[in-house]
Coordinates of C-alpha atoms in Angstrom, one line a residue:
X1 CA 40.8 -35.2 -5.7
X2 CA 40.5 -32.5 -7.9
X3 CA 38.4 -34.8 -10.7
X4 CA 36.1 -36.1 -6.9
X5 CA 35.5 -32.7 -5.6
X6 CA 33.6 -31.6 -8.7
X7 CA 31.4 -35.1 -8.4
X8 CA 30.9 -34.5 -4.7
X9 CA 29.4 -31.0 -5.4
X10 CA 27.7 -32.5 -8.4
X11 CA 25.9 -34.9 -6.2
X12 CA 24.8 -32.5 -3.4
X13 CA 23.5 -29.8 -6.2
X14 CA 21.6 -33.0 -7.4
X15 CA 19.9 -33.9 -4.0
X16 CA 19.6 -30.1 -3.2
X17 CA 17.2 -29.7 -6.5
X18 CA 15.3 -33.3 -5.7
X19 CA 14.7 -32.2 -2.0
X20 CA 13.4 -28.4 -2.4
X21 CA 10.1 -28.0 -3.9
X22 CA 9.6 -25.1 -7.0
X23 CA 8.5 -22.6 -5.1
X24 CA 11.1 -22.2 -2.4
X25 CA 14.0 -22.4 -5.3
X26 CA 12.4 -19.9 -7.2
X27 CA 12.3 -18.0 -4.2
X28 CA 15.3 -18.7 -3.3
X29 CA 16.6 -17.5 -6.7
X30 CA 14.7 -14.5 -6.4
X31 CA 16.6 -13.4 -3.9
X32 CA 19.9 -14.2 -5.1
X33 CA 19.4 -12.6 -7.9
X34 CA 17.7 -10.0 -7.7
X35 CA 19.5 -6.8 -6.9
X36 CA 19.0 -4.3 -5.3
X37 CA 18.5 -0.2 -5.4
X38 CA 20.8 1.5 -5.0
X39 CA 21.6 2.5 -1.7
X40 CA 22.0 6.3 -0.7
X41 CA 20.3 9.1 0.8
X42 CA 16.7 8.8 0.9
X43 CA 14.9 12.2 -0.1
X44 CA 12.7 13.8 2.6
X45 CA 12.0 17.4 -0.2
X46 CA 9.1 19.5 -0.2
X47 CA 8.1 20.5 -3.9
X48 CA 9.7 23.9 -4.7
X49 CA 8.0 25.6 -6.7
X50 CA 5.0 24.3 -5.0
X51 CA 2.8 22.0 -7.5
X52 CA 0.3 21.4 -4.6
X53 CA -1.4 25.6 -4.8
X54 CA -0.6 26.2 -7.9
X55 CA 1.7 25.6 -11.6
X56 CA 0.6 21.6 -11.7
X57 CA 2.1 19.6 -14.4
X58 CA 5.0 21.8 -15.5
X59 CA 5.6 23.4 -11.8
X60 CA 5.9 19.6 -11.0
X61 CA 8.5 19.6 -13.3
X62 CA 10.2 22.5 -12.0
X63 CA 9.9 20.7 -8.5
X64 CA 11.5 17.8 -10.3
X65 CA 14.2 19.0 -11.9
X66 CA 15.2 21.0 -8.9
X67 CA 15.8 18.3 -6.7
X68 CA 17.5 16.7 -8.8
X69 CA 20.1 19.3 -8.4
X70 CA 21.0 17.9 -4.9
X71 CA 21.5 14.6 -6.7
X72 CA 24.1 16.4 -9.4
X73 CA 22.2 15.5 -12.2
X74 CA 21.2 17.4 -15.1
X75 CA 17.3 18.9 -15.8
X76 CA 15.3 16.6 -17.4
X77 CA 15.4 16.5 -21.2
X78 CA 11.9 15.9 -22.3
X79 CA 11.0 15.5 -25.7
X80 CA 9.0 17.3 -28.2
X81 CA 5.9 15.9 -27.7
X82 CA 5.8 15.2 -23.8
X83 CA 2.8 17.6 -23.7
X84 CA 1.1 15.8 -26.0
X85 CA 1.3 12.6 -24.3
X86 CA -1.6 10.9 -22.5
X87 CA -0.4 11.5 -18.2
X88 CA -0.2 7.9 -18.4
X89 CA 3.1 8.2 -20.9
X90 CA 4.0 10.8 -19.4
X91 CA 5.0 9.1 -16.1
X92 CA 6.3 6.2 -17.7
X93 CA 8.8 9.0 -19.9
X94 CA 9.6 10.5 -16.2
X95 CA 10.2 7.2 -14.8
X96 CA 12.8 6.3 -17.6
X97 CA 14.3 9.5 -17.8
X98 CA 15.0 8.8 -14.2
X99 CA 16.8 5.6 -14.8
X100 CA 18.4 6.3 -17.8
X101 CA 20.1 9.7 -16.4
X102 CA 21.4 7.3 -13.1
X103 CA 23.0 4.4 -15.5
X104 CA 19.7 2.1 -15.3
X105 CA 18.0 0.5 -18.1
X106 CA 14.5 1.8 -19.4
X107 CA 11.7 0.1 -18.1
X108 CA 9.4 -1.5 -21.4
X109 CA 6.0 -0.5 -21.6
X110 CA 3.4 -3.5 -20.9
X111 CA -0.5 -2.8 -21.9
X112 CA -1.2 -5.5 -19.2
X113 CA 0.4 -4.2 -16.7
X114 CA -1.2 -1.3 -17.5
X115 CA -4.9 -2.6 -17.9
X116 CA -4.8 -3.9 -14.1
X117 CA -3.1 -0.4 -13.2
X118 CA -5.5 1.1 -14.4
X119 CA -8.2 -0.9 -13.3
X120 CA -7.2 -0.8 -10.1
X121 CA -6.5 3.1 -10.1
X122 CA -10.7 3.1 -11.0
X123 CA -11.5 0.6 -8.2
X124 CA -9.6 3.5 -5.8
X125 CA -11.3 6.0 -6.9
X126 CA -15.0 4.8 -7.6
X127 CA -14.9 2.3 -3.5
X128 CA -12.9 5.8 -2.4
X129 CA -9.4 4.0 -0.2
X130 CA -6.0 4.3 -1.1
X131 CA -4.3 0.9 0.3
X132 CA -2.0 -1.9 -1.5
X133 CA -4.8 -4.0 -0.2
X134 CA -7.8 -3.8 -1.7
X135 CA -11.5 -4.4 -0.3
X136 CA -12.7 -6.8 -3.4
X137 CA -9.6 -8.2 -5.1
X138 CA -6.9 -8.5 -2.3
X139 CA -2.8 -7.1 -2.3
X140 CA -1.1 -6.3 -5.2
X141 CA 0.5 -10.0 -5.2
X142 CA -3.3 -11.3 -5.6
X143 CA -4.2 -9.4 -8.0
X144 CA -1.3 -10.0 -10.0
X145 CA -1.7 -13.7 -9.9
X146 CA -5.1 -13.7 -10.4
X147 CA -3.9 -13.2 -14.0
X148 CA -3.4 -16.2 -15.6
X149 CA -1.4 -14.4 -17.9
X150 CA 1.0 -13.6 -14.7
X151 CA 1.3 -15.7 -12.5
X152 CA 4.0 -17.9 -12.0
X153 CA 5.5 -15.7 -14.9
X154 CA 7.8 -13.5 -13.1
X155 CA 11.2 -13.2 -10.9
X156 CA 9.9 -9.7 -9.0
X157 CA 6.7 -7.4 -8.5
X158 CA 5.8 -4.2 -7.3
X159 CA 3.4 -1.8 -7.0
X160 CA 3.8 2.2 -7.0
X161 CA 0.6 4.1 -6.2
X162 CA -0.1 8.0 -5.6
X163 CA -3.1 10.6 -5.4
X164 CA -1.9 13.7 -6.9
X165 CA -3.8 16.9 -8.3
X166 CA -0.4 16.6 -11.1
X167 CA -1.0 12.8 -11.9
X168 CA 2.2 12.8 -14.0
X169 CA 5.1 14.4 -12.8
X170 CA 3.6 15.3 -9.3
X171 CA 3.7 11.4 -8.9
X172 CA 6.7 10.9 -10.1
X173 CA 8.5 14.0 -8.0
X174 CA 7.0 11.9 -4.8
X175 CA 7.9 8.4 -5.8
X176 CA 11.0 10.1 -5.7
X177 CA 12.3 12.5 -4.4
X178 CA 10.0 12.9 -1.2
X179 CA 9.3 9.5 -0.4
X180 CA 11.0 9.2 3.2
X181 CA 8.0 8.6 5.1
X182 CA 7.4 5.0 3.3
X183 CA 11.5 4.2 3.4
X184 CA 11.9 5.4 -0.4
X185 CA 10.0 2.4 -1.6
X186 CA 8.8 3.9 -4.3
X187 CA 11.6 5.4 -5.2
X188 CA 13.3 1.8 -4.4
X189 CA 10.9 0.7 -7.2
X190 CA 11.5 3.3 -9.7
X191 CA 15.1 2.5 -9.7
X192 CA 15.4 -1.3 -8.7
X193 CA 17.6 -2.4 -12.0
X194 CA 15.6 -6.1 -11.5
X195 CA 12.8 -4.5 -13.0
X196 CA 12.2 -4.9 -17.2
X197 CA 8.3 -4.1 -17.7
X198 CA 5.7 -1.2 -16.4
X199 CA 2.6 -0.3 -16.8
X200 CA 0.8 2.6 -15.6
X201 CA -2.8 3.5 -15.0
X202 CA -4.0 7.0 -14.3
X203 CA -8.0 8.1 -13.8
X204 CA -9.5 11.2 -12.3
X205 CA -10.7 12.0 -9.9
X206 CA -11.0 11.1 -5.8
X207 CA -9.6 13.5 -2.5
X208 CA -6.4 14.1 -4.8
X209 CA -8.4 14.7 -7.9
X210 CA -6.4 11.8 -9.2
X211 CA -5.2 8.3 -8.8
X212 CA -2.8 6.6 -10.5
X213 CA -0.8 3.1 -10.0
X214 CA 2.3 1.2 -11.5
X215 CA 2.7 -1.9 -11.7
X216 CA 6.1 -3.4 -12.0
X217 CA 7.6 -6.8 -13.4
X218 CA 11.3 -9.1 -14.0
X219 CA 10.4 -12.1 -16.0
X220 CA 10.5 -15.5 -14.7
X221 CA 14.2 -16.8 -16.9
X222 CA 12.3 -20.3 -16.3
X223 CA 8.8 -19.3 -17.2
X224 CA 9.0 -16.3 -19.2
X225 CA 6.3 -13.2 -19.0
X226 CA 4.9 -13.1 -22.5
X227 CA 2.0 -10.3 -22.0
X228 CA -1.4 -11.1 -23.1
X229 CA -4.8 -9.6 -24.9
X230 CA -5.7 -6.4 -22.7
X231 CA -9.2 -6.9 -21.5
X232 CA -11.7 -3.6 -20.6
X233 CA -14.7 -5.3 -20.6
X234 CA -16.6 -5.5 -16.5
X235 CA -17.9 -8.7 -15.6
X236 CA -21.6 -9.1 -16.0
X237 CA -22.9 -9.6 -12.0
X238 CA -26.8 -10.3 -10.9
X239 CA -27.7 -11.3 -7.7
X240 CA -30.6 -13.6 -6.5
X241 CA -31.8 -13.8 -3.1
X242 CA -34.6 -16.6 -1.5
X243 CA -35.6 -16.3 2.7
X244 CA -36.5 -19.5 4.3
X245 CA -40.0 -20.2 4.5
X246 CA -39.6 -19.0 8.5
X247 CA -38.0 -15.4 6.8
X248 CA -35.4 -15.7 10.1
X249 CA -32.7 -16.1 6.6
X250 CA -31.8 -14.9 3.5
X251 CA -30.1 -17.3 0.8
X252 CA -27.9 -15.1 -1.2
X253 CA -25.9 -15.8 -5.3
X254 CA -24.4 -14.0 -7.1
X255 CA -24.1 -14.5 -10.2
X256 CA -21.1 -13.5 -12.2
X257 CA -20.1 -13.8 -15.4
X258 CA -17.2 -13.0 -17.7
X259 CA -15.3 -12.6 -21.2
X260 CA -11.8 -14.4 -19.5
X261 CA -12.3 -15.3 -15.8
X262 CA -13.9 -14.3 -12.5
X263 CA -11.4 -14.2 -10.4
X264 CA -12.8 -13.1 -6.4
X265 CA -16.5 -11.9 -5.7
X266 CA -16.8 -10.5 -2.4
X267 CA -19.4 -9.5 -0.1
X268 CA -19.6 -6.4 2.1
X269 CA -23.2 -5.7 4.9
X270 CA -23.5 -1.7 5.4
X271 CA -20.4 -0.6 4.0
X272 CA -17.0 -2.2 2.7
X273 CA -14.9 -3.3 5.8
X274 CA -18.4 -4.6 7.7
X275 CA -19.4 -8.3 7.6
X276 CA -17.0 -9.2 4.0
X277 CA -17.5 -12.6 3.0
X278 CA -16.4 -13.9 0.0
X279 CA -17.6 -16.4 -2.4
X280 CA -20.8 -16.9 -4.3
X281 CA -23.1 -17.5 -1.8
X282 CA -24.0 -16.3 1.2
X283 CA -26.4 -17.1 4.0
X284 CA -27.2 -14.2 6.2
X285 CA -29.1 -15.3 9.1
X286 CA -31.0 -12.4 11.3
X287 CA -30.3 -13.5 14.6
X288 CA -26.8 -12.0 14.1
X289 CA -28.1 -8.7 12.4
X290 CA -29.2 -5.4 14.4
X291 CA -32.9 -4.8 13.7
X292 CA -33.4 -2.2 11.0
X293 CA -32.3 -1.7 7.2
X294 CA -29.0 -3.0 6.1
X295 CA -27.3 -2.7 2.6
X296 CA -25.8 -5.4 0.8
X297 CA -23.5 -4.7 -1.9
X298 CA -21.7 -7.8 -3.4
X299 CA -18.3 -7.4 -5.7
X300 CA -17.2 -9.3 -9.0
X301 CA -13.4 -8.6 -9.6
X302 CA -12.2 -10.2 -13.3
X303 CA -8.4 -11.4 -14.1
X304 CA -7.5 -8.3 -15.1
X305 CA -9.2 -5.9 -12.0
X306 CA -12.7 -5.2 -13.6
X307 CA -15.2 -5.5 -11.2
X308 CA -19.0 -5.3 -11.7
X309 CA -21.0 -5.0 -8.3
X310 CA -24.9 -5.4 -7.4
X311 CA -27.6 -4.3 -4.8
X312 CA -30.0 -5.6 -2.0
X313 CA -31.8 -3.3 0.8
X314 CA -33.4 -5.2 2.8
X315 CA -35.4 -4.8 7.1
X316 CA -34.6 -6.7 10.3
X317 CA -37.6 -6.8 12.9
X318 CA -38.3 -9.4 15.8
X319 CA -35.7 -12.2 14.1
X320 CA -37.6 -11.9 10.4
X321 CA -35.8 -10.5 6.9
X322 CA -37.7 -8.7 4.6
X323 CA -37.1 -6.7 1.5
X324 CA -36.9 -3.0 2.1

């Protein structure tokens, strides 16, 4: 009877494996074996001292240590060379100190994820937005999936972003100790034992003086992530346009090339968020446009989130288009 039961179980397992396509199996695997972040209170602690008003990075370290006492944790033991590290490496050090002090394994640094994180921070600074959804390259899963070295090679991914005047310690403070407005999503990412790799990019600029991005990844055990050479070269992009014979429409072509590959081409007319279009070509009909001066922008983004842009100005009058 016991052997009959085992045979039945084996046959059912084979039937399920045949019936469910690979993406569904991968999703089920992720849901079943990815452990969640530690549960507990979601802190909402204003920094003490307030590094926003004075003190910068050193004050943010003090604020972290002050908040750690509320969780019964000792003060951070910073490595001797901490203040000589780059801002991304300082943030990386703090993330791992926070993990290991709670019994979690440290994360490994990944150059490919760091390059994508840096390029995304640059997008936020250059284009003036703060969101997990880029107007020129989509949400964070689309951005990571655009890279063939990453796509299909992870079982779970995460992203943290911060705008902070103390982009190393200040960002980590907000992620871990003042994240209640985000339901502690950043804290859960950092303290999620499933993640094994991280890349961090910090770019100066923006309303908070610096933007930082963390990309976190857990490798797919069936098709592991092995990393890739970093790519910092931006695409080349040239915009060509042609009026039809009656000048009532304008045909546009984005001629983009890249050393690795173009992931996305996005057009905007009169500002981000207005009249968006995706693809290499776009035809503008004058009858659908308001009279006056218009400004067109096109963006080409590569596999590593480097981007290039091109611009064109034109006027519309009496249903006809003319160069500005």
